């Protein structure tokens, strides 16, 4: 199986400063796709608040981004925890005077099972983190974005939103829900100069996807649906998010960008 389009390395030298003066909150950003998004938005000039559940992870990522010259603050925030979400927003206000961009990136998949064999507690956990927290983050960010005169929200969904991945049924459904959440909120806040979009990554090599990417056999099976025959890189998702939150996407709202190596994506 020959990978196709392997030319992507780094676009650092080509980065614009189109996010200069903006402040961005990125959840679940101490590693993987979230960290790549934080880095990319920071490289493009935004000040960043990164967060995740574990303090050690947040500290390490904050130091690494500062080492790259990014203006960043880190704070612990489990997205299901109301107090921690408040502290996240308070940090943006106290350190940077507010924020313009929210990237809701957290998701869990605590157990793998067919939809009709899923425990109720597992279903509740998936929907609590992947959907309810995304909604609450947007709801709580909304008044702050109005104060700024507008802004941008991006939800991180998945290619699994379009075609449930066996055996990630409940997780896939949670990601489909984000497509609806994106459209619903986008229409409600369009009058406030707030754009709401979504990105649906394909299979990206991170800890999260290791079960379907770590062994050669699992990888081969996963790539059978990917025309480019390779895994995505976190940076390739980050560049799509940077576009969506920038003025380059000023006429886009309620949309989902699929970044999945050509994988078929249709509801
Ligand atoms: P990852 O590399 O495993 O990173 C997960 C990040 O989320 C870590 O920083 C983790 O840090 C944090 N985190 C986990 N649970 C959290 C919670 N409840 N609250 C706050 N932070 C939390 O995962 P990833 O692959 O980058 O996934 C990021 C997003 O992309 C998810 O929404 C996922 O569904 C989506 N996605 C991934 C793929 C893929 O193939 N990788 C494909 C499609 C979509 P702590 O442990 O410190 O909390």
PDB file of N, CA and C in Angstrom, residues 8-17 39-40 42-45 65 67-70 235 239:
ATOM      1  N   UNK A   8       3.663  16.741   2.706  1.00  0.00           N
ATOM      2  CA  UNK A   8       3.488  17.641   3.848  1.00  0.00           C
ATOM      3  C   UNK A   8       4.613  17.459   4.857  1.00  0.00           C
ATOM      4  N   UNK A   9       5.306  18.513   5.186  1.00  0.00           N
ATOM      5  CA  UNK A   9       6.288  18.441   6.274  1.00  0.00           C
ATOM      6  C   UNK A   9       5.900  19.475   7.310  1.00  0.00           C
ATOM      7  N   UNK A  10       6.359  20.697   7.153  1.00  0.00           N
ATOM      8  CA  UNK A  10       5.945  21.757   8.057  1.00  0.00           C
ATOM      9  C   UNK A  10       5.729  23.011   7.243  1.00  0.00           C
ATOM     10  N   UNK A  11       4.745  23.778   7.655  1.00  0.00           N
ATOM     11  CA  UNK A  11       4.472  25.012   6.915  1.00  0.00           C
ATOM     12  C   UNK A  11       4.921  26.217   7.721  1.00  0.00           C
ATOM     13  N   UNK A  12       5.699  25.963   8.778  1.00  0.00           N
ATOM     14  CA  UNK A  12       6.061  27.041   9.704  1.00  0.00           C
ATOM     15  C   UNK A  12       6.578  28.283   8.976  1.00  0.00           C
ATOM     16  N   UNK A  13       7.443  28.046   7.982  1.00  0.00           N
ATOM     17  CA  UNK A  13       8.042  29.185   7.299  1.00  0.00           C
ATOM     18  C   UNK A  13       7.031  29.985   6.486  1.00  0.00           C
ATOM     19  N   UNK A  14       5.873  29.363   6.217  1.00  0.00           N
ATOM     20  CA  UNK A  14       4.881  30.044   5.393  1.00  0.00           C
ATOM     21  C   UNK A  14       3.768  30.654   6.225  1.00  0.00           C
ATOM     22  N   UNK A  15       3.863  30.510   7.550  1.00  0.00           N
ATOM     23  CA  UNK A  15       2.760  30.995   8.378  1.00  0.00           C
ATOM     24  C   UNK A  15       2.576  32.492   8.256  1.00  0.00           C
ATOM     25  N   UNK A  16       1.316  32.869   8.223  1.00  0.00           N
ATOM     26  CA  UNK A  16       1.006  34.294   8.182  1.00  0.00           C
ATOM     27  C   UNK A  16       0.890  34.798   9.613  1.00  0.00           C
ATOM     28  N   UNK A  17       0.585  36.075   9.730  1.00  0.00           N
ATOM     29  CA  UNK A  17       0.323  36.639  11.051  1.00  0.00           C
ATOM     30  C   UNK A  17      -1.150  37.043  11.115  1.00  0.00           C
ATOM     31  N   UNK A  39      -0.474  25.351  18.814  1.00  0.00           N
ATOM     32  CA  UNK A  39       0.811  25.786  18.241  1.00  0.00           C
ATOM     33  C   UNK A  39       0.580  26.578  16.946  1.00  0.00           C
ATOM     34  N   UNK A  40      -0.301  26.058  16.113  1.00  0.00           N
ATOM     35  CA  UNK A  40      -0.533  26.724  14.823  1.00  0.00           C
ATOM     36  C   UNK A  40      -1.154  28.112  15.009  1.00  0.00           C
ATOM     37  N   UNK A  42      -0.940  29.930  17.632  1.00  0.00           N
ATOM     38  CA  UNK A  42       0.108  30.753  18.239  1.00  0.00           C
ATOM     39  C   UNK A  42       1.135  31.195  17.215  1.00  0.00           C
ATOM     40  N   UNK A  43       1.526  30.284  16.334  1.00  0.00           N
ATOM     41  CA  UNK A  43       2.490  30.630  15.267  1.00  0.00           C
ATOM     42  C   UNK A  43       1.938  31.736  14.368  1.00  0.00           C
ATOM     43  N   UNK A  44       0.607  31.764  14.250  1.00  0.00           N
ATOM     44  CA  UNK A  44      -0.015  32.779  13.375  1.00  0.00           C
ATOM     45  C   UNK A  44      -0.310  34.066  14.137  1.00  0.00           C
ATOM     46  N   UNK A  45       0.172  34.152  15.371  1.00  0.00           N
ATOM     47  CA  UNK A  45       0.110  35.429  16.090  1.00  0.00           C
ATOM     48  C   UNK A  45      -0.865  35.527  17.235  1.00  0.00           C
ATOM     49  N   UNK A  65       5.415  25.188  24.248  1.00  0.00           N
ATOM     50  CA  UNK A  65       4.936  26.263  23.357  1.00  0.00           C
ATOM     51  C   UNK A  65       5.676  27.569  23.626  1.00  0.00           C
ATOM     52  N   UNK A  67       8.659  27.774  24.611  1.00  0.00           N
ATOM     53  CA  UNK A  67       9.972  27.568  23.998  1.00  0.00           C
ATOM     54  C   UNK A  67       9.952  27.880  22.504  1.00  0.00           C
ATOM     55  N   UNK A  68       8.768  27.781  21.908  1.00  0.00           N
ATOM     56  CA  UNK A  68       8.625  28.081  20.467  1.00  0.00           C
ATOM     57  C   UNK A  68       8.265  29.549  20.257  1.00  0.00           C
ATOM     58  N   UNK A  69       8.269  30.322  21.335  1.00  0.00           N
ATOM     59  CA  UNK A  69       8.005  31.758  21.200  1.00  0.00           C
ATOM     60  C   UNK A  69       6.536  32.122  21.202  1.00  0.00           C
ATOM     61  N   UNK A  70       5.690  31.195  21.641  1.00  0.00           N
ATOM     62  CA  UNK A  70       4.245  31.470  21.624  1.00  0.00           C
ATOM     63  C   UNK A  70       3.816  32.079  22.963  1.00  0.00           C
ATOM     64  N   UNK A 235      -0.865  18.393  12.565  1.00  0.00           N
ATOM     65  CA  UNK A 235      -0.646  19.719  11.953  1.00  0.00           C
ATOM     66  C   UNK A 235      -1.584  19.955  10.767  1.00  0.00           C
ATOM     67  N   UNK A 239      -4.041  23.247  10.564  1.00  0.00           N
ATOM     68  CA  UNK A 239      -4.053  24.269   9.509  1.00  0.00           C
ATOM     69  C   UNK A 239      -5.488  24.559   9.059  1.00  0.00           C
TER      70      UNK A 239
END
